[in-house]
Backbone as a chain_set.jsonl record, in Angstrom:
{"seq": "MNDMSGSQMPTDPSDRRERIRAEILMQMGRGAFFAASVVFGPILFIYAVYLLGTLLPPESKEAVDPTPDSFFSATEETDA", "coords": {"N": [[-0.008, -34.018, -18.681], [-0.488, -30.722, -17.882], [1.463, -28.795, -16.105], [1.712, -25.908, -14.805], [1.89, -24.286, -12.53], [3.457, -25.534, -10.648], [2.339, -27.162, -8.781], [-0.044, -29.81, -8.278], [-3.191, -29.681, -9.879], [-6.309, -29.819, -8.272], [-8.467, -32.632, -8.667], [-11.05, -33.067, -7.914], [-14.168, -31.543, -8.32], [-15.304, -29.824, -6.332], [-13.109, -29.142, -4.755], [-11.624, -27.779, -6.631], [-13.297, -25.626, -7.146], [-13.207, -24.355, -4.671], [-10.535, -23.636, -4.601], [-10.429, -21.794, -6.71], [-12.12, -19.832, -5.662], [-10.56, -19.074, -3.475], [-8.309, -18.022, -4.772], [-9.477, -15.865, -6.105], [-10.339, -14.374, -3.908], [-7.836, -13.751, -2.827], [-6.781, -12.117, -4.862], [-8.61, -10.017, -4.713], [-8.003, -9.076, -2.17], [-5.362, -8.208, -2.573], [-5.873, -6.126, -4.371], [-7.416, -4.445, -2.759], [-5.508, -3.748, -0.845], [-3.691, -2.358, -2.484], [-5.314, -0.228, -3.353], [-5.838, 0.988, -0.884], [-3.257, 1.797, -0.204], [-2.795, 3.682, -2.187], [-4.706, 5.61, -1.579], [-4.323, 6.216, 1.201], [-1.581, 6.593, 1.379], [-0.528, 9.183, 0.404], [-1.826, 10.776, 2.33], [-0.673, 9.914, 4.74], [1.97, 10.663, 4.18], [1.8, 13.481, 4.036], [0.991, 13.994, 6.659], [3.253, 13.067, 8.024], [5.159, 14.954, 7.194], [4.022, 17.195, 8.354], [4.26, 16.511, 11.09], [7.033, 16.494, 11.277], [7.484, 19.185, 10.877], [6.457, 20.207, 13.249], [8.459, 19.639, 14.998], [10.381, 21.502, 14.544], [12.108, 24.447, 15.694], [10.451, 27.394, 17.044], [11.616, 29.76, 16.132], [12.54, 29.254, 13.566], [10.268, 29.261, 12.094], [9.516, 31.868, 12.069], [11.389, 33.211, 10.66], [13.017, 35.407, 8.3], [12.389, 35.469, 4.781], [14.765, 33.728, 2.92], [15.228, 34.064, 0.232], [14.168, 36.637, -1.13], [13.552, 37.585, -3.674], [12.557, 35.492, -5.1], [10.054, 35.17, -6.172], [9.901, 36.893, -8.219], [8.982, 37.72, -11.412], [9.611, 37.097, -14.931], [8.133, 38.72, -16.605], [7.737, 41.076, -15.235], [10.206, 42.224, -15.396], [10.474, 43.119, -18.058], [8.577, 45.098, -18.267], [9.499, 47.568, -17.453]], "CA": [[-0.478, -33.124, -17.645], [0.068, -29.388, -18.024], [1.73, -28.344, -14.743], [2.333, -24.585, -14.916], [2.042, -23.629, -11.236], [4.358, -26.279, -9.795], [1.571, -28.059, -7.922], [-1.099, -30.488, -9.015], [-4.547, -29.142, -9.784], [-7.221, -30.816, -7.696], [-9.365, -33.248, -9.642], [-12.408, -32.992, -7.378], [-14.733, -30.242, -8.687], [-15.523, -28.938, -5.186], [-11.797, -28.608, -4.379], [-11.247, -26.812, -7.655], [-14.143, -24.453, -6.918], [-12.677, -23.675, -3.491], [-9.256, -23.024, -4.967], [-10.728, -20.614, -7.513], [-12.618, -18.826, -4.722], [-9.423, -18.591, -2.687], [-7.487, -17.167, -5.632], [-10.219, -14.624, -6.326], [-10.265, -13.62, -2.657], [-6.475, -13.239, -2.713], [-6.661, -10.998, -5.787], [-9.392, -8.904, -4.158], [-7.214, -8.56, -1.052], [-4.258, -7.428, -3.14], [-6.439, -4.898, -4.918], [-7.804, -3.575, -1.638], [-4.267, -3.22, -0.278], [-3.167, -1.368, -3.415], [-6.189, 0.945, -3.284], [-5.611, 1.652, 0.408], [-1.961, 2.469, -0.238], [-2.927, 4.859, -3.04], [-5.522, 6.606, -0.886], [-3.766, 6.634, 2.486], [-0.16, 6.915, 1.255], [-0.3, 10.635, 0.436], [-2.295, 11.328, 3.602], [0.368, 9.631, 5.724], [3.148, 11.464, 3.836], [1.54, 14.863, 4.455], [0.988, 13.998, 8.114], [4.645, 12.925, 8.463], [5.807, 16.249, 6.993], [3.468, 18.067, 9.39], [4.897, 16.159, 12.356], [8.413, 16.963, 11.191], [7.424, 20.629, 11.057], [6.22, 20.542, 14.65], [9.716, 19.469, 15.723], [11.24, 22.657, 14.296], [11.971, 25.501, 16.7], [9.577, 28.484, 16.601], [12.382, 30.8, 15.441], [12.669, 28.929, 12.15], [8.996, 29.568, 11.438], [9.386, 33.318, 12.013], [12.562, 33.746, 9.979], [12.804, 36.158, 7.064], [12.576, 34.667, 3.579], [16.153, 33.847, 2.476], [15.255, 34.438, -1.188], [13.0, 37.518, -1.295], [13.267, 37.818, -5.092], [12.26, 34.217, -5.746], [8.772, 35.254, -6.866], [10.037, 37.928, -9.235], [8.757, 37.045, -12.685], [10.295, 37.672, -16.091], [7.279, 39.752, -17.222], [7.936, 42.332, -14.51], [11.473, 42.79, -15.871], [10.34, 43.759, -19.361], [7.621, 46.198, -18.208], [10.163, 48.829, -17.125]], "C": [[0.258, -31.795, -17.782], [0.229, -28.769, -16.638], [2.471, -27.011, -14.789], [2.631, -23.965, -13.557], [2.993, -24.374, -10.305], [3.646, -27.201, -8.826], [0.454, -28.675, -8.747], [-2.428, -29.778, -8.808], [-5.441, -30.204, -9.184], [-8.184, -31.342, -8.754], [-10.812, -33.195, -9.19], [-12.987, -31.601, -7.705], [-14.951, -29.299, -7.506], [-14.199, -28.349, -4.698], [-11.346, -27.529, -5.36], [-12.03, -25.509, -7.474], [-13.623, -23.644, -5.721], [-11.347, -22.994, -3.787], [-9.483, -21.759, -5.784], [-11.246, -19.484, -6.618], [-11.48, -18.223, -3.906], [-8.536, -17.675, -3.519], [-8.175, -15.832, -5.901], [-10.169, -13.754, -5.079], [-8.881, -13.012, -2.468], [-6.278, -12.035, -3.643], [-7.45, -9.78, -5.302], [-8.653, -8.274, -2.988], [-6.048, -7.732, -1.531], [-4.759, -6.101, -3.697], [-6.846, -3.925, -3.829], [-6.573, -2.967, -0.987], [-3.683, -2.134, -1.172], [-4.005, -0.09, -3.371], [-5.984, 1.707, -1.985], [-4.278, 2.374, 0.412], [-2.001, 3.715, -1.12], [-3.697, 5.965, -2.329], [-4.814, 7.13, 0.365], [-2.29, 6.98, 2.428], [0.111, 8.408, 1.272], [-0.751, 11.286, 1.739], [-1.231, 11.112, 4.682], [1.631, 10.443, 5.459], [2.97, 12.905, 4.303], [1.549, 14.966, 5.981], [2.407, 13.876, 8.669], [5.397, 14.241, 8.292], [5.312, 17.245, 8.03], [4.136, 17.79, 10.744], [6.356, 16.599, 12.388], [8.47, 18.472, 11.404], [7.177, 21.035, 12.493], [7.481, 20.391, 15.487], [10.658, 20.655, 15.53], [11.066, 23.695, 15.396], [11.109, 26.647, 16.165], [10.321, 29.576, 15.839], [12.494, 30.518, 13.946], [11.389, 29.249, 11.384], [8.794, 31.067, 11.285], [10.527, 33.977, 11.261], [12.153, 34.483, 8.703], [13.092, 35.241, 5.88], [14.007, 34.829, 3.076], [16.277, 34.234, 1.003], [14.066, 35.347, -1.476], [12.627, 37.764, -2.752], [12.87, 36.541, -5.818], [10.946, 34.242, -6.509], [8.765, 36.347, -7.926], [9.924, 37.279, -10.605], [9.458, 37.782, -13.823], [9.445, 38.767, -16.733], [7.423, 41.083, -16.508], [9.216, 43.006, -14.945], [11.273, 43.613, -17.134], [9.37, 44.937, -19.33], [8.298, 47.545, -17.985], [10.695, 49.578, -18.284]], "O": [[1.488, -31.758, -17.796], [-0.738, -28.276, -16.058], [3.701, -26.977, -14.812], [3.567, -23.172, -13.454], [3.304, -23.852, -9.235], [4.302, -27.958, -8.111], [0.054, -28.136, -9.779], [-2.747, -29.333, -7.706], [-5.341, -31.375, -9.549], [-8.652, -30.6, -9.617], [-11.716, -33.273, -10.022], [-12.357, -30.589, -7.397], [-14.799, -28.087, -7.66], [-14.156, -27.194, -4.273], [-10.769, -26.512, -4.974], [-11.478, -24.42, -7.634], [-13.6, -22.413, -5.753], [-11.071, -21.905, -3.282], [-8.801, -20.757, -5.573], [-10.867, -18.325, -6.788], [-11.44, -17.015, -3.675], [-8.061, -16.655, -3.019], [-7.523, -14.788, -5.92], [-9.98, -12.541, -5.171], [-8.761, -11.879, -2.0], [-5.67, -11.042, -3.244], [-7.005, -8.644, -5.463], [-8.676, -7.053, -2.833], [-5.762, -6.673, -0.972], [-4.122, -5.065, -3.504], [-6.643, -2.718, -3.961], [-6.587, -1.794, -0.614], [-3.231, -1.101, -0.678], [-3.455, 1.011, -3.353], [-5.96, 2.938, -1.983], [-4.173, 3.463, 0.976], [-1.316, 4.697, -0.835], [-3.36, 7.141, -2.471], [-4.716, 8.341, 0.566], [-1.783, 7.612, 3.355], [0.913, 8.868, 2.085], [-0.129, 12.241, 2.203], [-0.928, 12.025, 5.449], [2.298, 10.87, 6.402], [3.88, 13.486, 4.895], [2.068, 15.939, 6.529], [2.734, 14.509, 9.674], [6.191, 14.61, 9.156], [6.091, 18.053, 8.533], [4.526, 18.718, 11.453], [6.851, 17.031, 13.429], [9.395, 18.979, 12.038], [7.634, 22.095, 12.923], [7.566, 20.956, 16.577], [11.63, 20.799, 16.272], [9.984, 23.808, 15.971], [11.043, 26.849, 14.953], [9.733, 30.248, 14.992], [12.539, 31.45, 13.144], [11.421, 29.48, 10.176], [7.988, 31.5, 10.461], [10.611, 35.205, 11.234], [11.104, 34.221, 8.115], [13.934, 34.347, 5.967], [14.436, 35.955, 2.825], [17.339, 34.688, 0.576], [13.057, 34.887, -2.009], [11.483, 38.122, -3.035], [12.852, 36.52, -7.049], [10.738, 33.423, -7.404], [7.71, 36.68, -8.467], [10.698, 36.376, -10.924], [9.846, 38.942, -13.686], [10.001, 39.672, -17.355], [7.244, 42.13, -17.131], [9.322, 44.231, -14.878], [11.846, 44.694, -17.264], [9.339, 45.715, -20.284], [7.709, 48.577, -18.305], [11.271, 50.652, -18.114]]}, "num_chains": 1, "name": "protein.A"}
C-alpha cells in the first residue's frame, strides 16, 4: 500500500470521487483567495496610506518643499 498522505485512501469509488471533488474545491478556494489578495491588496494599501494622510495636520500639507532642487536634472547642468 502506497501511503503518501498519511491517511488511507477510500476504497469505495463514490468516497474517492467525493474526496477528489473536495480537494478540487479546496484548490479553487485557495486560488480565489490568492487572486483576491492580489487584486484587493494594493487597493487596501493605497486606502491605508490615504487614511494615514487624513490624520496629518493641515499645516503639513501646506508646507514648503524641503528639497526644492530635487527635480533638477543633470541635463540642465550641462546646458549652461
